[in-house]
Amino acid sequence: MIEKASPTAGSKDVAKGVGDQDLARQLRFLEANLSSFPDYVYAFDRERRFAYANPPMLALFELTSDEMVGKTFADLDYPPDLAALLNGHIDRIFAEGVTVEDEVFYRTPSGHAAFFAYLWGPVRGADGVIEQVVGVSRDTSERRACEEALRKSEARLRAATELVGVGIYAWDPVTGALDWDERLRAMWGLPPDAAVDVDVYEAGIHPDDLPRVHSAIAACIDPAGDGHYGIEYRVIGRDDGVTRHIATSGQTSFREGRAVGFVGAAIDMTTQRTAEAAIRVNEAQFRGFAAHSSNLIWIGDPVADTIIYRSAAYERIWGIPCPAGATGFVEWMNDVHPDDRSQVEHALSSVKAGEVVQFEYRIIRPQDGAIRWLRDTSFPIPDDAGVVARIGGIAEDLTQEDIRQAYVVSARATEARKLGNFVRSLGYRVRTFDSAAAFLDIAAVLAPGCVLVDLRKARSDGLSVPRELKARSVALPVIAIDAPGADTAAAVAAMKAGAIDYVIAGDEGFAASTLANAMAECHGAARPTTRDENAGARIARLTTREREVLAGLVDGGTNKIIGQKLGISPRTVELHRAQVMNRLDVGNLTELLQVALAAGFTPSGGDGRDPGKIT
């Protein structure tokens, strides 16, 4: 007979069954959740053994739950130092009830190597006693790689900005908020911690540049554009008052057809702009000097073998305008006298090789076939690396000038022709100019002569000629030509302007006399130099070493004897001897001695006097 259970006992059994079912259901729910976690979830008991591992953790080790649960770190072949660290965490959590967070590098037995960040904490029972340690780990290798890449990128950006002095900034087109780094604040003359807003930004921009800046900003936030912003403008520092040239560039970001962000960079261009301005001033000074120099200044490209610059004196020496001159050295060599071409080619080769060379040669002018003697000092122009990037030279015209030269300045072509014909009838060469400006542009490099200025049409323009010639210290005497009936005041004005004489047109006899007197005043005692004077002038232009070699030759010395006396080799003496003969335009030693003796260049005679004296 089966006894009937009491109602009380039966109720307890039913309740216990229901409780076990609920607990089992909760455990299944928890297991399902832990299985779906991408992170690794596990637990340890007091013996430091795995008490639980979720599926991702088992997959990481390529183990089943039975193979992993109950194992220690040592059983799973953890490195000893890592196992000791982790066991220490477990012991501390059981002892102190703390939470431990850390990150380690670990290679699993299956070969998966990664950084793992973990968080471990205690699991307490109903009585508050710590029963287990539960942990969660996450593979942080990808995050660390991103962080490392970001650090490297930031380091490169920081190095680049520091290297070139770039300031980084951001602007919110919606709120107008600005975010500037310290370098950009410094460009506005602000301290590193100064507050910045749109008012501060615009207050620093030069007033003349602000409208351009506004236009550029409006364009970069226009959704119809590409959002690019690039401009250069001046900034006046708020606290230091320094004017700086700032170049800036940036990009606007848009969302739903509206500008929502902007990032840009700025760089201080002041030093560069100042240097460029100084270069422009230097270039202007050089061109001003070159334009008024009686010597020809030229610059060439040794690689392209071309002449890239000539000064205004080229027109006077060559007799043709600068643009009409040959640009290639090969074509230019056609103007050099055939007997001098080999010497000139050798000299240019030496300059291209980095030497400074001085040489004399003749040219045959393309238009009139006249021969002119030039002395050229040529030199290399190296770049920053020391490579000869340009060559240059200063050519002095040594030719005796024709003293019978006149320049006619008249705004009326008919009168200019009449004056020119009249002056030619007096035996002068004539060159005409249609304005004072055209004449004054090249007056400094013109050959000596007399200037006839026609005041009949452009009085004020004409009177500027003697005035400017005087101001520029250009020694060209001016005769003012005026119309019949001009009063005394006109003559006085012309003389005050600097004219040496004042002539009324139509009185040709008086004009001829006045012109002859003007030419005489200009050249006074000018006369063709004698052969001896020419020789003396050429000898005076020899270098010290060349004069020493010439003295040795006049003394009758051989190359060997002269070399011993001067402490140089016979070969070097021979080279100097060839240069001396070339400079003095002689073909043999006899002619050389004749020229030297004619110039008063006497041998030392061993009396202790300085060699090479012209007596």
Coordinates of C-alpha atoms in Angstrom, one line a residue:
M1 CA 0.0 0.0 0.0
I2 CA 1.3 3.3 -1.0
E3 CA 0.9 6.0 1.5
K4 CA -0.6 9.2 0.3
A5 CA 1.9 12.0 0.5
S6 CA 0.9 14.9 2.7
P7 CA -0.1 18.1 0.9
T8 CA 2.8 19.9 2.4
A9 CA 5.5 17.5 1.2
G10 CA 4.0 17.3 -2.3
S11 CA 4.0 21.1 -2.7
K12 CA 7.7 21.3 -1.9
D13 CA 8.5 18.7 -4.5
V14 CA 6.6 20.6 -7.1
A15 CA 8.2 23.8 -6.3
K16 CA 11.7 22.3 -6.4
G17 CA 10.9 20.9 -9.9
V18 CA 9.7 24.3 -11.1
G19 CA 12.8 26.0 -9.7
D20 CA 15.2 23.5 -11.4
Q21 CA 13.4 24.1 -14.7
D22 CA 13.8 27.9 -14.3
L23 CA 17.4 27.6 -13.5
A24 CA 18.1 25.3 -16.4
R25 CA 16.2 27.8 -18.7
Q26 CA 18.2 30.7 -17.4
L27 CA 21.5 28.8 -17.9
R28 CA 20.6 28.0 -21.4
F29 CA 19.7 31.6 -22.1
L30 CA 23.0 32.7 -20.5
E31 CA 24.9 30.1 -22.5
A32 CA 23.2 31.2 -25.7
N33 CA 24.2 34.8 -25.0
L34 CA 27.8 34.0 -24.1
S35 CA 28.0 31.9 -27.3
S36 CA 26.9 34.8 -29.4
F37 CA 29.5 37.1 -27.9
P38 CA 32.5 37.8 -30.2
D39 CA 34.6 38.3 -27.1
Y40 CA 36.2 35.5 -25.1
V41 CA 34.3 34.7 -21.9
Y42 CA 35.7 32.3 -19.3
A43 CA 35.8 31.6 -15.5
F44 CA 38.4 30.2 -13.1
D45 CA 38.1 28.2 -9.8
R46 CA 40.3 28.6 -6.7
E47 CA 42.7 26.1 -8.1
R48 CA 43.4 28.4 -11.1
R49 CA 41.6 26.0 -13.4
F50 CA 39.3 26.9 -16.2
A51 CA 35.8 26.4 -14.9
Y52 CA 34.1 27.7 -18.1
A53 CA 34.9 28.8 -21.6
N54 CA 32.4 30.1 -24.2
P55 CA 32.5 28.8 -27.8
P56 CA 34.7 31.7 -29.2
M57 CA 37.3 30.9 -26.5
L58 CA 37.2 27.2 -27.3
A59 CA 37.5 28.0 -31.0
L60 CA 40.5 30.2 -30.3
F61 CA 42.3 27.3 -28.7
E62 CA 40.8 24.8 -31.1
L63 CA 39.6 22.7 -28.1
T64 CA 36.4 21.2 -26.9
S65 CA 34.9 22.2 -23.5
D66 CA 35.9 18.9 -22.0
E67 CA 39.5 19.4 -23.2
M68 CA 39.8 22.9 -21.8
V69 CA 37.6 23.0 -18.6
G70 CA 39.6 21.9 -15.6
K71 CA 43.0 22.8 -17.2
T72 CA 45.4 25.3 -15.8
F73 CA 47.5 27.8 -17.8
A74 CA 50.5 25.5 -17.5
D75 CA 48.4 22.6 -18.9
L76 CA 47.5 24.7 -21.9
D77 CA 51.2 25.6 -22.5
Y78 CA 51.0 29.3 -21.6
P79 CA 54.5 30.8 -21.5
P80 CA 55.7 30.6 -17.8
D81 CA 56.0 34.4 -17.3
L82 CA 52.5 35.0 -18.7
A83 CA 51.1 32.1 -16.7
A84 CA 52.7 33.5 -13.5
L85 CA 51.2 37.0 -14.3
L86 CA 47.7 35.6 -14.8
N87 CA 47.8 33.3 -11.8
G88 CA 48.7 36.3 -9.7
H89 CA 45.6 38.1 -10.9
I90 CA 43.4 35.1 -10.0
D91 CA 45.0 34.9 -6.5
R92 CA 44.6 38.6 -5.9
I93 CA 40.9 38.6 -7.0
F94 CA 40.1 35.7 -4.7
A95 CA 42.0 37.4 -1.8
E96 CA 40.9 41.0 -2.2
G97 CA 37.8 40.9 -4.4
V98 CA 39.2 43.5 -6.8
T99 CA 38.7 43.9 -10.5
V100 CA 41.8 43.6 -12.7
E101 CA 42.2 45.1 -16.2
D102 CA 45.3 44.7 -18.4
E103 CA 46.5 43.9 -21.9
V104 CA 49.0 41.2 -23.0
F105 CA 50.5 39.7 -26.2
Y106 CA 49.9 35.9 -26.5
R107 CA 50.3 33.3 -29.2
T108 CA 47.9 30.4 -28.8
P109 CA 48.9 26.7 -29.3
S110 CA 47.0 26.9 -32.6
G111 CA 49.3 29.7 -33.8
H112 CA 47.1 32.7 -33.4
A113 CA 49.2 35.6 -32.2
A114 CA 47.5 38.9 -31.0
F115 CA 47.2 41.5 -28.3
F116 CA 44.4 40.7 -25.9
A117 CA 42.8 43.2 -23.5
Y118 CA 41.0 41.6 -20.6
L119 CA 38.8 42.4 -17.6
W120 CA 38.6 40.0 -14.7
G121 CA 36.4 40.2 -11.6
P122 CA 35.0 38.1 -8.7
V123 CA 31.8 36.0 -8.7
R124 CA 30.3 35.8 -5.2
G125 CA 27.9 33.2 -3.8
A126 CA 24.7 33.9 -1.8
D127 CA 26.8 34.1 1.4
G128 CA 29.2 36.7 -0.2
V129 CA 32.1 34.3 -0.5
I130 CA 34.0 34.5 -3.8
E131 CA 33.4 31.3 -5.7
Q132 CA 34.9 32.0 -9.1
V133 CA 36.8 34.6 -11.1
V134 CA 35.1 35.5 -14.4
G135 CA 36.9 37.2 -17.3
V136 CA 36.3 38.7 -20.6
S137 CA 39.0 39.1 -23.3
R138 CA 39.1 40.9 -26.6
D139 CA 41.5 40.8 -29.5
T140 CA 42.9 44.4 -29.7
S141 CA 45.4 43.8 -32.5
E142 CA 43.4 45.6 -35.1
R143 CA 42.7 48.5 -32.8
R144 CA 46.4 48.7 -31.8
A145 CA 47.4 48.7 -35.4
C146 CA 45.0 51.5 -36.2
E147 CA 46.3 53.4 -33.2
E148 CA 49.9 52.9 -34.2
A149 CA 49.1 54.0 -37.8
L150 CA 47.4 57.0 -36.4
R151 CA 50.3 57.8 -34.1
K152 CA 52.7 57.5 -37.0
S153 CA 50.5 59.6 -39.2
E154 CA 50.2 62.3 -36.5
A155 CA 53.9 62.1 -36.0
R156 CA 54.6 62.6 -39.7
L157 CA 52.0 65.4 -39.8
R158 CA 53.6 67.1 -36.8
A159 CA 57.1 66.7 -38.2
A160 CA 56.0 68.1 -41.5
T161 CA 54.1 71.0 -40.0
E162 CA 57.1 71.8 -37.8
L163 CA 59.5 71.5 -40.6
V164 CA 57.7 73.9 -43.0
G165 CA 55.9 76.0 -40.3
V166 CA 52.4 75.0 -41.3
G167 CA 49.5 76.0 -39.1
I168 CA 46.4 73.8 -38.9
Y169 CA 42.9 75.1 -38.4
A170 CA 39.3 74.1 -38.6
W171 CA 36.1 76.1 -39.1
D172 CA 32.5 75.2 -38.6
P173 CA 30.5 77.0 -41.3
V174 CA 27.3 76.4 -39.4
T175 CA 28.2 77.9 -36.0
G176 CA 31.2 79.9 -37.1
A177 CA 33.5 78.3 -34.5
L178 CA 37.2 78.3 -35.1
D179 CA 39.9 75.9 -33.9
W180 CA 43.5 77.1 -34.4
D181 CA 46.8 75.6 -33.4
E182 CA 49.5 77.6 -31.7
R183 CA 51.4 78.2 -35.0
L184 CA 48.4 79.8 -36.6
R185 CA 47.8 82.0 -33.6
A186 CA 51.4 83.2 -33.8
M187 CA 50.8 84.2 -37.5
W188 CA 48.0 86.5 -36.2
G189 CA 50.4 87.9 -33.5
L190 CA 48.5 86.1 -30.7
P191 CA 49.7 84.2 -27.7
P192 CA 49.3 80.4 -27.7
D193 CA 46.2 80.4 -25.4
A194 CA 44.4 83.4 -27.0
A195 CA 40.7 82.9 -27.8
V196 CA 39.9 83.1 -31.5
D197 CA 36.7 83.8 -33.3
V198 CA 35.6 85.2 -36.6
D199 CA 36.0 88.8 -35.4
V200 CA 39.6 88.1 -34.3
Y201 CA 40.3 86.4 -37.6
E202 CA 39.0 89.2 -39.8
A203 CA 40.5 92.0 -37.6
G204 CA 44.0 90.6 -38.4
I205 CA 43.5 90.6 -42.2
H206 CA 44.9 93.6 -44.1
P207 CA 41.9 95.9 -45.0
D208 CA 43.0 95.9 -48.7
D209 CA 42.9 92.1 -48.8
L210 CA 39.7 91.5 -46.8
P211 CA 37.3 91.7 -49.8
R212 CA 39.3 89.0 -51.7
V213 CA 39.2 86.8 -48.6
H214 CA 35.4 87.2 -48.3
S215 CA 35.0 86.3 -52.0
A216 CA 37.2 83.2 -51.6
I217 CA 35.3 82.0 -48.5
A218 CA 32.0 82.5 -50.2
A219 CA 33.2 80.4 -53.2
C220 CA 34.5 77.5 -51.0
I221 CA 31.2 77.1 -49.1
D222 CA 29.1 77.3 -52.3
P223 CA 27.6 73.7 -52.9
A224 CA 27.9 74.4 -56.6
G225 CA 31.7 74.5 -56.4
D226 CA 34.3 72.0 -55.4
G227 CA 34.8 73.3 -51.9
H228 CA 38.5 74.2 -52.4
Y229 CA 39.9 77.3 -50.7
G230 CA 43.3 78.7 -51.7
I231 CA 44.5 82.3 -51.3
E232 CA 47.4 84.4 -50.1
Y233 CA 46.9 87.7 -48.2
R234 CA 48.5 89.9 -45.6
V235 CA 47.9 89.7 -41.8
I236 CA 48.7 92.5 -39.3
G237 CA 49.6 90.9 -36.0
R238 CA 47.2 92.0 -33.2
D239 CA 49.8 92.1 -30.4
D240 CA 53.1 92.5 -32.3
G241 CA 51.9 94.7 -35.2
V242 CA 54.0 92.7 -37.7
T243 CA 52.7 92.4 -41.2
R244 CA 53.0 88.9 -42.6
H245 CA 52.1 87.2 -45.9
I246 CA 50.0 84.2 -45.3
A247 CA 49.3 81.5 -47.9
T248 CA 46.4 79.2 -46.9
S249 CA 44.6 76.2 -48.5
G250 CA 41.7 74.0 -47.3
Q251 CA 38.7 71.9 -48.2
T252 CA 35.0 72.3 -47.3
S253 CA 32.9 69.2 -46.5
F254 CA 29.2 69.2 -47.5
R255 CA 26.2 67.2 -46.3
E256 CA 22.8 67.4 -48.0
G257 CA 23.9 70.4 -50.1
R258 CA 25.1 72.4 -47.2
A259 CA 28.6 73.3 -46.0
V260 CA 29.1 71.6 -42.6
G261 CA 32.9 71.5 -42.0
F262 CA 36.2 73.0 -43.2
V263 CA 39.8 72.0 -42.5
G264 CA 42.8 74.0 -43.7
A265 CA 46.4 74.7 -43.4
A266 CA 48.3 78.0 -43.5
I267 CA 52.0 78.9 -43.9
D268 CA 53.9 82.1 -43.3
M269 CA 55.3 83.3 -46.6
T270 CA 56.8 86.5 -45.3
T271 CA 60.5 85.5 -45.5
Q272 CA 60.0 84.3 -49.1
R273 CA 58.1 87.3 -50.2
T274 CA 60.7 89.6 -48.6
A275 CA 63.5 87.7 -50.4
E276 CA 61.6 88.0 -53.7
A277 CA 61.1 91.7 -53.2
A278 CA 64.8 92.1 -52.5
I279 CA 65.6 90.1 -55.7
R280 CA 63.3 92.3 -57.7
V281 CA 65.1 95.4 -56.3
N282 CA 68.5 93.9 -57.1
E283 CA 67.4 93.0 -60.6
A284 CA 66.1 96.5 -61.1
Q285 CA 69.4 97.9 -59.8
F286 CA 71.4 95.6 -62.1
R287 CA 69.3 96.4 -65.1
G288 CA 69.6 100.1 -64.3
F289 CA 73.3 99.8 -64.0
A290 CA 73.6 97.7 -67.1
A291 CA 71.4 100.0 -69.2
H292 CA 73.7 103.0 -68.4
S293 CA 77.0 101.2 -68.6
S294 CA 79.2 102.0 -71.5
N295 CA 80.5 98.4 -71.3
L296 CA 78.6 95.5 -72.7
I297 CA 77.3 93.2 -70.0
W298 CA 76.2 89.7 -71.1
I299 CA 75.0 86.5 -69.6
G300 CA 74.9 83.1 -71.3
D301 CA 73.6 79.5 -70.7
P302 CA 76.6 77.1 -71.0
V303 CA 74.3 74.1 -71.4
A304 CA 72.1 75.5 -74.2
D305 CA 75.1 77.4 -75.5
T306 CA 73.0 80.5 -75.9
I307 CA 73.2 84.2 -74.9
I308 CA 70.3 85.0 -72.7
Y309 CA 71.0 88.7 -71.8
R310 CA 72.8 91.7 -73.3
S311 CA 72.9 95.2 -72.0
A312 CA 72.1 98.3 -74.1
A313 CA 75.8 98.9 -75.0
Y314 CA 75.5 96.0 -77.5
E315 CA 73.6 98.3 -79.9
R316 CA 76.4 100.9 -79.8
I317 CA 79.2 98.4 -80.2
W318 CA 77.7 96.0 -82.7
G319 CA 75.6 98.6 -84.5
I320 CA 72.4 96.6 -84.4
P321 CA 69.5 96.4 -81.9
C322 CA 69.8 93.9 -79.1
P323 CA 66.9 91.7 -80.3
A324 CA 68.6 91.4 -83.7
G325 CA 71.8 89.9 -82.3
A326 CA 72.6 86.2 -82.5
T327 CA 71.4 84.2 -79.5
G328 CA 73.6 81.1 -80.0
F329 CA 77.3 81.3 -79.3
V330 CA 77.9 79.5 -82.6
E331 CA 76.1 82.1 -84.6
W332 CA 77.6 85.0 -82.5
M333 CA 81.1 83.6 -83.3
N334 CA 80.4 84.6 -87.0
D335 CA 80.9 88.3 -85.9
V336 CA 84.3 87.6 -84.4
H337 CA 87.3 88.3 -86.6
P338 CA 88.4 85.0 -88.2
D339 CA 91.9 85.4 -86.8
D340 CA 90.6 85.7 -83.2
R341 CA 87.9 82.9 -83.2
S342 CA 90.1 80.1 -81.9
Q343 CA 91.2 82.3 -79.0
V344 CA 87.7 83.3 -78.2
E345 CA 86.4 79.7 -78.4
H346 CA 89.2 78.6 -76.0
A347 CA 88.4 81.4 -73.6
L348 CA 84.7 80.5 -73.5
S349 CA 85.6 76.8 -72.9
S350 CA 87.7 77.8 -69.9
V351 CA 84.9 79.9 -68.5
K352 CA 82.5 77.1 -68.8
A353 CA 85.0 74.9 -66.9
G354 CA 84.9 77.4 -64.0
E355 CA 87.8 79.8 -64.8
V356 CA 87.8 83.6 -64.9
V357 CA 89.3 84.7 -68.2
Q358 CA 90.3 88.1 -69.7
F359 CA 90.9 88.3 -73.4
E360 CA 90.9 90.7 -76.3
Y361 CA 89.5 90.1 -79.7
R362 CA 88.0 91.9 -82.7
I363 CA 84.5 91.8 -84.2
I364 CA 83.4 92.7 -87.6
R365 CA 80.1 94.7 -87.3
P366 CA 77.3 93.0 -89.3
Q367 CA 75.9 96.1 -90.9
D368 CA 78.8 98.3 -91.9
G369 CA 81.8 95.9 -91.7
A370 CA 83.6 98.1 -89.2
I371 CA 86.2 96.4 -87.0
R372 CA 86.1 97.0 -83.3
W373 CA 88.5 95.9 -80.6
L374 CA 87.0 94.5 -77.4
R375 CA 88.4 93.4 -74.1
D376 CA 86.2 90.8 -72.3
T377 CA 86.4 89.7 -68.7
S378 CA 84.3 86.5 -68.6
F379 CA 83.5 84.5 -65.5
P380 CA 81.4 81.5 -64.3
I381 CA 78.2 81.9 -62.4
P382 CA 77.7 78.8 -60.2
D383 CA 74.4 77.6 -58.7
D384 CA 74.0 76.6 -55.0
A385 CA 75.5 73.2 -55.7
G386 CA 78.6 74.8 -57.2
V387 CA 77.8 73.8 -60.8
V388 CA 78.4 76.4 -63.5
A389 CA 74.8 77.2 -64.4
R390 CA 75.5 80.5 -66.2
I391 CA 78.5 82.4 -67.6
G392 CA 78.8 86.1 -67.9
G393 CA 81.1 88.8 -69.1
I394 CA 81.9 92.5 -69.3
A395 CA 83.1 93.6 -72.7
E396 CA 84.9 97.0 -73.0
D397 CA 85.1 98.6 -76.4
L398 CA 88.7 99.6 -76.9
T399 CA 88.2 101.0 -80.4
Q400 CA 89.0 104.7 -81.0
E401 CA 85.6 106.4 -81.4
D402 CA 84.7 108.5 -84.4
I403 CA 84.5 112.0 -82.9
R404 CA 82.4 113.3 -85.8
Q405 CA 79.0 112.1 -84.4
A406 CA 75.8 114.0 -84.0
Y407 CA 72.4 113.0 -82.6
V408 CA 69.2 114.7 -83.7
V409 CA 66.1 114.7 -81.4
S410 CA 63.0 115.9 -83.2
A411 CA 59.3 115.0 -82.8
R412 CA 58.7 116.0 -86.5
A413 CA 60.0 113.4 -89.0
T414 CA 60.3 116.0 -91.8
E415 CA 62.4 118.4 -89.7
A416 CA 64.5 115.5 -88.4
R417 CA 65.4 114.5 -92.0
K418 CA 66.2 118.1 -92.9
L419 CA 68.4 118.5 -89.9
G420 CA 70.1 115.1 -90.5
N421 CA 70.9 116.0 -94.1
F422 CA 72.3 119.3 -93.1
V423 CA 74.5 117.8 -90.4
R424 CA 75.8 115.1 -92.7
S425 CA 76.8 117.8 -95.2
L426 CA 79.1 119.1 -92.5
G427 CA 80.9 115.7 -92.4
Y428 CA 79.3 114.2 -89.3
R429 CA 77.6 110.9 -88.8
V430 CA 74.0 111.3 -87.8
R431 CA 71.5 109.3 -85.8
T432 CA 67.9 110.6 -85.3
F433 CA 65.4 110.0 -82.4
D434 CA 61.7 110.8 -82.5
S435 CA 61.4 111.7 -78.8
A436 CA 63.4 112.7 -75.8
A437 CA 62.5 109.4 -74.1
A438 CA 63.8 107.3 -76.9
F439 CA 67.1 109.2 -76.9
L440 CA 67.5 109.3 -73.1
D441 CA 66.9 105.5 -72.8
I442 CA 70.3 104.8 -74.4
A443 CA 72.1 108.1 -74.0
A444 CA 74.5 106.7 -71.4
V445 CA 76.0 104.2 -73.8
L446 CA 76.2 106.4 -76.9
A447 CA 79.5 107.3 -78.5
P448 CA 80.8 110.9 -77.8
G449 CA 79.0 113.5 -80.0
C450 CA 76.8 116.5 -80.1
V451 CA 73.0 116.5 -79.6
L452 CA 70.7 118.7 -81.6
V453 CA 67.3 119.1 -79.9
D454 CA 64.4 120.5 -81.9
L455 CA 62.2 122.6 -79.7
R456 CA 59.7 123.7 -82.4
K457 CA 57.0 121.1 -81.8
A458 CA 57.7 119.6 -78.3
R459 CA 59.4 122.3 -76.3
S460 CA 59.0 120.8 -72.8
D461 CA 60.0 117.3 -74.1
G462 CA 63.0 118.8 -75.8
L463 CA 64.2 120.8 -72.8
S464 CA 64.2 117.5 -70.8
V465 CA 67.1 116.3 -72.8
P466 CA 69.8 118.7 -71.6
R467 CA 68.3 118.7 -68.1
E468 CA 68.4 114.9 -67.9
L469 CA 71.9 114.6 -69.4
K470 CA 73.2 116.9 -66.8
A471 CA 71.4 115.1 -64.0
R472 CA 72.8 111.8 -65.2
S473 CA 76.3 113.1 -65.8
V474 CA 76.2 112.1 -69.4
A475 CA 78.8 114.3 -71.3
L476 CA 76.9 115.0 -74.5
P477 CA 76.7 118.8 -75.3
V478 CA 73.3 120.0 -76.5
I479 CA 72.4 122.6 -79.0
A480 CA 68.8 123.8 -78.8
I481 CA 67.1 124.6 -82.2
D482 CA 64.1 126.9 -82.0
A483 CA 61.6 128.5 -84.5
P484 CA 62.1 132.0 -85.8
G485 CA 60.5 134.7 -83.6
A486 CA 61.2 132.9 -80.3
D487 CA 61.8 135.4 -77.6
T488 CA 64.7 135.9 -75.3
A489 CA 62.9 134.0 -72.5
A490 CA 62.9 130.8 -74.6
A491 CA 66.7 131.1 -75.1
V492 CA 67.2 131.7 -71.4
A493 CA 65.1 128.6 -70.6
A494 CA 67.1 126.5 -72.9
M495 CA 70.4 127.6 -71.5
K496 CA 69.2 127.1 -67.9
A497 CA 68.2 123.6 -68.9
G498 CA 71.8 122.9 -69.9
A499 CA 72.1 123.6 -73.6
I500 CA 75.5 125.0 -74.6
D501 CA 74.0 127.0 -77.4
Y502 CA 70.6 128.2 -78.8
V503 CA 70.1 128.4 -82.6
I504 CA 67.2 129.8 -84.6
A505 CA 66.3 127.5 -87.5
G506 CA 67.0 128.8 -90.9
D507 CA 70.3 130.5 -90.2
E508 CA 72.3 127.6 -91.6
G509 CA 75.6 129.4 -91.6
F510 CA 75.3 130.2 -87.9
A511 CA 74.2 126.6 -87.3
A512 CA 77.3 125.2 -88.9
S513 CA 79.5 127.4 -86.8
T514 CA 77.7 126.6 -83.6
L515 CA 77.8 122.9 -84.3
A516 CA 81.5 122.9 -85.1
N517 CA 82.2 124.8 -81.8
A518 CA 80.0 122.3 -79.9
M519 CA 81.9 119.4 -81.3
A520 CA 85.2 121.1 -80.5
E521 CA 84.0 121.7 -76.9
C522 CA 82.9 118.1 -76.6
H523 CA 86.2 116.6 -77.8
G524 CA 88.6 119.5 -77.3
A525 CA 92.0 118.1 -77.7
A526 CA 90.8 114.7 -78.9
R527 CA 93.0 113.4 -81.7
P528 CA 93.8 110.0 -83.1
T529 CA 96.2 108.2 -80.8
T530 CA 99.7 107.4 -82.2
R531 CA 101.0 103.9 -82.6
D532 CA 103.2 104.4 -79.6
E533 CA 100.3 105.6 -77.4
N534 CA 98.2 102.6 -78.5
A535 CA 101.0 100.3 -77.7
G536 CA 101.5 101.9 -74.3
A537 CA 97.8 101.6 -73.5
R538 CA 97.8 97.9 -74.5
I539 CA 100.9 97.2 -72.4
A540 CA 99.3 99.0 -69.4
R541 CA 96.4 96.5 -69.7
L542 CA 98.6 93.5 -69.3
T543 CA 98.5 91.5 -66.0
T544 CA 101.4 91.7 -63.6
R545 CA 102.6 88.3 -64.7
E546 CA 102.3 89.1 -68.3
R547 CA 104.4 92.3 -67.9
E548 CA 107.0 90.2 -66.0
V549 CA 107.2 87.8 -68.9
L550 CA 107.4 90.7 -71.4
A551 CA 110.2 92.2 -69.4
G552 CA 112.0 88.9 -69.6
L553 CA 111.6 88.8 -73.3
V554 CA 112.8 92.3 -73.7
D555 CA 115.8 91.4 -71.6
G556 CA 116.5 88.6 -74.2
G557 CA 115.6 85.7 -71.9
T558 CA 114.5 82.3 -73.1
N559 CA 111.4 80.6 -71.8
K560 CA 113.6 78.5 -69.5
I561 CA 115.5 81.5 -68.1
I562 CA 112.4 83.6 -67.6
G563 CA 110.7 80.6 -65.8
Q564 CA 113.7 80.1 -63.5
K565 CA 113.6 83.8 -62.6
L566 CA 109.9 83.9 -62.0
G567 CA 109.6 80.5 -60.4
I568 CA 107.3 79.1 -63.0
S569 CA 107.6 76.4 -65.6
P570 CA 108.8 77.1 -69.2
R571 CA 105.4 75.8 -70.4
T572 CA 103.7 78.4 -68.3
V573 CA 106.0 81.1 -69.6
E574 CA 105.1 80.0 -73.1
L575 CA 101.4 80.4 -72.4
H576 CA 101.9 83.9 -71.0
R577 CA 104.1 84.8 -74.0
A578 CA 101.3 83.7 -76.4
Q579 CA 98.8 85.8 -74.5
V580 CA 101.1 88.9 -74.5
M581 CA 101.6 88.6 -78.3
N582 CA 97.9 88.3 -78.7
R583 CA 97.1 91.3 -76.6
L584 CA 99.7 93.4 -78.4
D585 CA 98.5 92.1 -81.8
V586 CA 101.9 91.0 -82.9
G587 CA 102.9 88.0 -84.9
N588 CA 106.5 87.3 -83.8
L589 CA 109.1 88.2 -81.3
T590 CA 110.6 90.9 -83.4
E591 CA 107.3 92.8 -83.7
L592 CA 106.8 92.3 -80.0
L593 CA 110.1 93.9 -79.1
Q594 CA 109.4 96.8 -81.5
V595 CA 106.0 97.5 -79.9
A596 CA 107.4 97.3 -76.4
L597 CA 110.4 99.5 -77.2
A598 CA 108.2 102.0 -79.0
A599 CA 106.0 102.3 -75.9
G600 CA 109.0 103.0 -73.8
F601 CA 109.1 99.5 -72.2
T602 CA 112.8 99.1 -71.5
P603 CA 114.8 96.1 -70.4
S604 CA 115.8 96.0 -66.7
G605 CA 119.5 95.6 -67.6
G606 CA 120.1 93.8 -64.4
D607 CA 120.3 97.1 -62.5
G608 CA 117.8 96.1 -59.9
R609 CA 115.0 98.3 -61.3
D610 CA 111.5 96.9 -61.4
P611 CA 111.0 95.0 -64.7
G612 CA 108.3 96.1 -67.2
K613 CA 108.6 99.9 -66.6
I614 CA 107.4 102.2 -69.3
T615 CA 109.8 105.2 -69.4

